[in-house]
Amino acid sequence: MRSNGHPPRITVIGTGYLGLTHAVCMADLGHQVLALDIDEQKIGKAIRGEVPFFEPDLEPLLRKNIESGRLRFTTSFAEAGEFGDAHFLCVGTPEGESGQADLSFVYAAADALAPHLASPCLIVGKSTVPVGTARQVMGRVRATAPAGEAVHIAWNPEFLREGFAVADSLSPDRIVLGVTSGWAEELMRRVYATALAAGIPLLVMDLETAELVKVAANAFLATKISFINAMAEVCEQVGADVIPLADALGHDARIGRRFLSPGLGFGGGCLPKDIRAFRATASLLGVDSVVSLLTAVDGINLGRRDRVIELAREAVGGTLDGKRVTVLGIAFKPNSDDIRDSPSLAICDRLAEQGAIVSVHDPVAMPNAARKRPGLMCAPSVSAAAQGAHVLLHLTEWADYRAIDPAALAEVVAQRVIIDARCCLDRELWSDAGWSVRVLGRP
Ligand SMILES: NC(=O)c1ccc[n+]([C@@H]2O[C@H](COP(=O)([O-])OP(=O)(O)OC[C@H]3O[C@@H](n4cnc5c(N)ncnc54)[C@H](O)[C@@H]3O)[C@@H](O)[C@H]2O)c1
């Protein structure tokens, strides 16, 4: 083994949210890291020390590790194949046409790397994939790699949260590792030596179970969110309040308060596509219980968007046509500029379809929104976005929006109505300033 006696050398294939963070954190732990992407622009930026997305703390760490000489970037699979002992696959697995995961990027990356694997090494999948993918990758790679059976495979799913990606990568709650050989496990123990010495649990299992841990974790989190949102629907029917309900449930140690925040529901590049992909897998496997569970979870989640539109329509007198609607927040969650499957962007589209004049604000996601929806009216400030508004929709819970002065904002709108779809604004403060406040799930 080339890495015997030496710290394992690491390549990271795919430098998006996950891969760039992983590469930087691996280098920060002292490893020699070569990160690869097929997107030359991304690699160009990374070489200049620029992070092409918003992630707190990542850019200084990127620069520090480039300067230390531990982190380099390339677009060459030949260079990556020659360099690495452990090759982390971090490419995207977006939603396919009928909900299943699109694995074309995973297979393309594995196929491009394989011909350059001439000595024993380990391919480590980090992308979120349907159960069975790891073995497919292993078969494909071994068929074309010069090292053949000496190429091992492991699956090491990633649980980082955008907005906390660096902290989550450096100090995860646990490291999940699916392996088929002691050799692979030993190499991975060396890769994660610092984390293991710090007491972070390493859970070693077979490949299939490791693949399933990730999708099961996301299915559970999505279910928890949709559960409380289903309770919010009941609260709306009977005039009860979902916030004290969630607090009281959360005090039960068996339940816990995290991921029990009612509101507009989940979005982003992970939960929606992951539950749909898991549902597609379960359907192929004939596991109807998972199919119906995740269908309900997805449906409840999307239903919250309908409810916001309904409340907005009511607030402006029954029709949105020609009404000015201000949307606060475009990112799918705060501390991120990610607008993939953003509930807010979906609502903007629906408002526009119904004839509303929509003006949006977001502290960091507007460049992405403007690229994806060139016609969207993006305002440079909350106050500019709210000029002449008939209704304000609070759709992403940025701390900036909790700091708004409702009295000052009242001066620029046409009608003082706000719908708090994230259930976190200070209702009294807004009411005292003359606003009519509607909160999802609250009387
Ligand atoms: N974003 C997250 O918070 C997060 C968290 C946990 C797991 N994941 C999983 O990680 C994976 C990656 O997600 P992401 O958000 O980083 O996606 P992303 O779209 O931000 O990044 C994917 C990167 O892969 C690159 N790529 C595509 N094909 C390639 C190829 N053949 N060779 C090399 N590079 C290639 C793309 O250019 C892109 O830079 C997904 O499976 C996702 O579900 C993401």
mmCIF file of C-alpha atoms in Angstrom, residues 65-261:
data_model
loop_
_atom_site.group_PDB
_atom_site.id
_atom_site.type_symbol
_atom_site.label_atom_id
_atom_site.label_comp_id
_atom_site.label_asym_id
_atom_site.label_seq_id
_atom_site.Cartn_x
_atom_site.Cartn_y
_atom_site.Cartn_z
ATOM 1 C CA ASN A 65 -4.974 25.908 4.024
ATOM 2 C CA ILE A 66 -3.988 27.007 0.510
ATOM 3 C CA GLU A 67 -1.229 29.101 2.059
ATOM 4 C CA SER A 68 -0.084 26.171 4.223
ATOM 5 C CA GLY A 69 0.448 24.171 1.004
ATOM 6 C CA ARG A 70 -1.818 21.360 2.211
ATOM 7 C CA LEU A 71 -4.724 22.154 -0.122
ATOM 8 C CA ARG A 72 -4.533 22.230 -3.922
ATOM 9 C CA PHE A 73 -7.078 22.122 -6.724
ATOM 10 C CA THR A 74 -7.216 20.494 -10.138
ATOM 11 C CA THR A 75 -9.505 19.517 -12.994
ATOM 12 C CA SER A 76 -7.319 16.520 -13.917
ATOM 13 C CA PHE A 77 -8.519 13.031 -13.001
ATOM 14 C CA ALA A 78 -5.077 11.684 -13.927
ATOM 15 C CA GLU A 79 -3.488 13.923 -11.286
ATOM 16 C CA ALA A 80 -6.140 12.959 -8.720
ATOM 17 C CA GLY A 81 -5.776 9.229 -9.431
ATOM 18 C CA GLU A 82 -2.020 9.426 -9.067
ATOM 19 C CA PHE A 83 -2.204 11.514 -5.865
ATOM 20 C CA GLY A 84 -4.818 9.992 -3.591
ATOM 21 C CA ASP A 85 -4.940 7.101 -1.149
ATOM 22 C CA ALA A 86 -8.540 7.958 -0.235
ATOM 23 C CA HIS A 87 -10.735 9.488 -2.955
ATOM 24 C CA PHE A 88 -13.849 11.126 -1.521
ATOM 25 C CA LEU A 89 -16.797 11.267 -3.964
ATOM 26 C CA CYS A 90 -18.736 14.449 -3.210
ATOM 27 C CA VAL A 91 -20.598 15.092 -6.466
ATOM 28 C CA GLY A 92 -24.255 16.041 -6.649
ATOM 29 C CA THR A 93 -27.136 13.532 -6.661
ATOM 30 C CA PRO A 94 -30.048 15.748 -7.760
ATOM 31 C CA GLU A 95 -33.652 14.732 -8.140
ATOM 32 C CA GLY A 96 -34.309 12.771 -11.327
ATOM 33 C CA GLU A 97 -37.413 13.088 -13.502
ATOM 34 C CA SER A 98 -39.662 10.836 -11.455
ATOM 35 C CA GLY A 99 -38.243 11.613 -8.030
ATOM 36 C CA GLN A 100 -35.462 9.018 -8.021
ATOM 37 C CA ALA A 101 -31.857 10.164 -7.431
ATOM 38 C CA ASP A 102 -29.954 11.072 -10.590
ATOM 39 C CA LEU A 103 -26.728 9.091 -10.169
ATOM 40 C CA SER A 104 -25.162 10.147 -13.460
ATOM 41 C CA PHE A 105 -22.655 12.466 -11.731
ATOM 42 C CA VAL A 106 -21.566 9.739 -9.308
ATOM 43 C CA TYR A 107 -21.001 7.221 -12.100
ATOM 44 C CA ALA A 108 -19.342 9.781 -14.378
ATOM 45 C CA ALA A 109 -16.885 10.751 -11.629
ATOM 46 C CA ALA A 110 -16.121 7.118 -10.759
ATOM 47 C CA ASP A 111 -15.701 6.216 -14.448
ATOM 48 C CA ALA A 112 -13.375 9.162 -15.058
ATOM 49 C CA LEU A 113 -11.215 8.346 -12.035
ATOM 50 C CA ALA A 114 -10.999 4.554 -12.458
ATOM 51 C CA PRO A 115 -8.488 4.376 -15.377
ATOM 52 C CA HIS A 116 -6.024 6.376 -13.271
ATOM 53 C CA LEU A 117 -6.107 4.091 -10.219
ATOM 54 C CA ALA A 118 -2.931 2.081 -10.623
ATOM 55 C CA SER A 119 -2.185 1.256 -6.978
ATOM 56 C CA PRO A 120 -4.238 0.138 -3.954
ATOM 57 C CA CYS A 121 -6.590 2.884 -2.831
ATOM 58 C CA LEU A 122 -9.989 3.582 -1.372
ATOM 59 C CA ILE A 123 -12.970 5.286 -2.959
ATOM 60 C CA VAL A 124 -15.093 6.845 -0.220
ATOM 61 C CA GLY A 125 -18.608 7.931 -1.135
ATOM 62 C CA LYS A 126 -19.931 10.937 0.752
ATOM 63 C CA SER A 127 -22.793 11.862 -1.584
ATOM 64 C CA THR A 128 -26.310 10.868 -0.525
ATOM 65 C CA VAL A 129 -27.284 7.865 -2.645
ATOM 66 C CA PRO A 130 -29.912 5.115 -2.849
ATOM 67 C CA VAL A 131 -29.026 1.874 -1.134
ATOM 68 C CA GLY A 132 -27.014 -0.347 -3.478
ATOM 69 C CA THR A 133 -25.113 2.472 -5.198
ATOM 70 C CA ALA A 134 -21.801 1.808 -3.429
ATOM 71 C CA ARG A 135 -21.614 -1.747 -4.766
ATOM 72 C CA GLN A 136 -22.453 -0.508 -8.273
ATOM 73 C CA VAL A 137 -19.608 2.011 -8.032
ATOM 74 C CA MET A 138 -17.228 -0.678 -6.765
ATOM 75 C CA GLY A 139 -18.090 -2.992 -9.684
ATOM 76 C CA ARG A 140 -17.654 -0.272 -12.305
ATOM 77 C CA VAL A 141 -14.363 0.992 -10.900
ATOM 78 C CA ARG A 142 -12.785 -2.435 -10.433
ATOM 79 C CA ALA A 143 -13.694 -3.346 -14.024
ATOM 80 C CA THR A 144 -11.571 -0.542 -15.494
ATOM 81 C CA ALA A 145 -8.992 0.431 -12.832
ATOM 82 C CA PRO A 146 -5.482 -0.945 -13.490
ATOM 83 C CA ALA A 147 -5.335 -1.777 -9.754
ATOM 84 C CA GLY A 148 -8.483 -3.924 -10.142
ATOM 85 C CA GLU A 149 -9.543 -5.647 -6.906
ATOM 86 C CA ALA A 150 -7.051 -3.527 -4.961
ATOM 87 C CA VAL A 151 -9.461 -0.609 -5.273
ATOM 88 C CA HIS A 152 -11.661 -0.719 -2.185
ATOM 89 C CA ILE A 153 -14.896 1.107 -1.487
ATOM 90 C CA ALA A 154 -16.345 2.722 1.626
ATOM 91 C CA TRP A 155 -19.445 4.855 2.192
ATOM 92 C CA ASN A 156 -19.140 7.682 4.666
ATOM 93 C CA PRO A 157 -22.352 9.748 4.436
ATOM 94 C CA GLU A 158 -22.215 13.394 5.371
ATOM 95 C CA PHE A 159 -24.571 15.092 7.818
ATOM 96 C CA LEU A 160 -23.311 18.702 7.703
ATOM 97 C CA ARG A 161 -25.800 21.551 7.762
ATOM 98 C CA GLU A 162 -25.356 24.500 5.413
ATOM 99 C CA GLY A 163 -24.685 27.564 7.561
ATOM 100 C CA PHE A 164 -22.760 25.415 10.091
ATOM 101 C CA ALA A 165 -20.793 23.384 7.576
ATOM 102 C CA VAL A 166 -17.303 23.974 8.982
ATOM 103 C CA ALA A 167 -18.195 23.232 12.604
ATOM 104 C CA ASP A 168 -20.235 20.200 11.562
ATOM 105 C CA SER A 169 -17.384 18.848 9.427
ATOM 106 C CA LEU A 170 -14.732 19.338 12.076
ATOM 107 C CA SER A 171 -16.894 18.100 14.970
ATOM 108 C CA PRO A 172 -19.636 15.828 13.666
ATOM 109 C CA ASP A 173 -22.030 14.096 16.093
ATOM 110 C CA ARG A 174 -20.836 10.783 14.696
ATOM 111 C CA ILE A 175 -18.895 9.344 11.779
ATOM 112 C CA VAL A 176 -20.799 6.659 9.875
ATOM 113 C CA LEU A 177 -18.674 4.265 7.874
ATOM 114 C CA GLY A 178 -19.748 1.458 5.597
ATOM 115 C CA VAL A 179 -16.888 -0.859 4.562
ATOM 116 C CA THR A 180 -16.262 -4.247 3.022
ATOM 117 C CA SER A 181 -12.693 -4.751 4.273
ATOM 118 C CA GLY A 182 -10.532 -4.276 7.354
ATOM 119 C CA TRP A 183 -8.033 -2.508 5.092
ATOM 120 C CA ALA A 184 -10.588 0.178 4.252
ATOM 121 C CA GLU A 185 -11.583 0.605 7.901
ATOM 122 C CA GLU A 186 -7.963 0.954 8.990
ATOM 123 C CA LEU A 187 -7.288 3.598 6.314
ATOM 124 C CA MET A 188 -10.393 5.557 7.339
ATOM 125 C CA ARG A 189 -9.393 5.412 11.007
ATOM 126 C CA ARG A 190 -6.158 7.136 9.961
ATOM 127 C CA VAL A 191 -8.056 9.723 7.899
ATOM 128 C CA TYR A 192 -10.271 10.540 10.894
ATOM 129 C CA ALA A 193 -7.580 10.051 13.583
ATOM 130 C CA THR A 194 -8.027 13.568 15.022
ATOM 131 C CA ALA A 195 -11.797 13.242 15.339
ATOM 132 C CA LEU A 196 -11.508 9.781 16.860
ATOM 133 C CA ALA A 197 -8.925 10.993 19.378
ATOM 134 C CA ALA A 198 -11.388 13.738 20.348
ATOM 135 C CA GLY A 199 -13.958 11.057 21.216
ATOM 136 C CA ILE A 200 -16.272 11.431 18.206
ATOM 137 C CA PRO A 201 -18.044 8.074 17.802
ATOM 138 C CA LEU A 202 -17.181 6.000 14.738
ATOM 139 C CA LEU A 203 -19.959 3.637 13.713
ATOM 140 C CA VAL A 204 -18.680 0.936 11.369
ATOM 141 C CA MET A 205 -21.182 -1.112 9.377
ATOM 142 C CA ASP A 206 -21.804 -2.664 5.971
ATOM 143 C CA LEU A 207 -22.140 -0.515 2.841
ATOM 144 C CA GLU A 208 -25.912 -0.861 2.501
ATOM 145 C CA THR A 209 -26.612 0.136 6.100
ATOM 146 C CA ALA A 210 -24.320 3.169 5.821
ATOM 147 C CA GLU A 211 -26.136 4.323 2.679
ATOM 148 C CA LEU A 212 -29.467 3.855 4.458
ATOM 149 C CA VAL A 213 -28.415 5.751 7.613
ATOM 150 C CA LYS A 214 -28.257 9.014 5.662
ATOM 151 C CA VAL A 215 -31.610 8.718 3.908
ATOM 152 C CA ALA A 216 -33.265 7.395 7.078
ATOM 153 C CA ALA A 217 -31.891 10.353 9.067
ATOM 154 C CA ASN A 218 -33.245 12.832 6.523
ATOM 155 C CA ALA A 219 -36.580 10.998 6.343
ATOM 156 C CA PHE A 220 -36.858 11.229 10.123
ATOM 157 C CA LEU A 221 -35.992 14.936 10.232
ATOM 158 C CA ALA A 222 -38.466 15.702 7.437
ATOM 159 C CA THR A 223 -41.138 13.668 9.235
ATOM 160 C CA LYS A 224 -40.568 15.611 12.449
ATOM 161 C CA ILE A 225 -40.988 18.931 10.625
ATOM 162 C CA SER A 226 -44.093 17.767 8.791
ATOM 163 C CA PHE A 227 -45.524 16.349 12.013
ATOM 164 C CA ILE A 228 -45.457 19.718 13.754
ATOM 165 C CA ASN A 229 -46.789 21.404 10.618
ATOM 166 C CA ALA A 230 -49.691 18.938 10.567
ATOM 167 C CA MET A 231 -50.314 19.942 14.205
ATOM 168 C CA ALA A 232 -50.237 23.588 13.080
ATOM 169 C CA GLU A 233 -53.035 22.792 10.620
ATOM 170 C CA VAL A 234 -55.121 21.388 13.478
ATOM 171 C CA CYS A 235 -54.327 24.455 15.604
ATOM 172 C CA GLU A 236 -55.533 26.723 12.788
ATOM 173 C CA GLN A 237 -58.857 24.866 12.675
ATOM 174 C CA VAL A 238 -59.580 25.108 16.401
ATOM 175 C CA GLY A 239 -57.906 28.393 17.359
ATOM 176 C CA ALA A 240 -55.115 26.675 19.335
ATOM 177 C CA ASP A 241 -51.484 27.812 19.365
ATOM 178 C CA VAL A 242 -48.808 25.576 17.834
ATOM 179 C CA ILE A 243 -45.898 27.330 19.557
ATOM 180 C CA PRO A 244 -46.729 26.395 23.170
ATOM 181 C CA LEU A 245 -47.822 23.031 21.799
ATOM 182 C CA ALA A 246 -44.351 22.485 20.261
ATOM 183 C CA ASP A 247 -42.668 23.741 23.453
ATOM 184 C CA ALA A 248 -44.654 21.346 25.596
ATOM 185 C CA LEU A 249 -43.936 18.417 23.268
ATOM 186 C CA GLY A 250 -40.281 19.372 23.128
ATOM 187 C CA HIS A 251 -39.903 19.201 26.901
ATOM 188 C CA ASP A 252 -40.548 15.500 26.658
ATOM 189 C CA ALA A 253 -37.020 14.088 26.523
ATOM 190 C CA ARG A 254 -38.254 11.313 24.217
ATOM 191 C CA ILE A 255 -39.354 13.919 21.663
ATOM 192 C CA GLY A 256 -37.039 16.962 21.979
ATOM 193 C CA ARG A 257 -37.650 20.474 20.648
ATOM 194 C CA ARG A 258 -35.185 20.452 17.726
ATOM 195 C CA PHE A 259 -36.747 20.132 14.251
ATOM 196 C CA LEU A 260 -40.121 20.795 15.856
ATOM 197 C CA SER A 261 -40.377 24.398 14.660
#
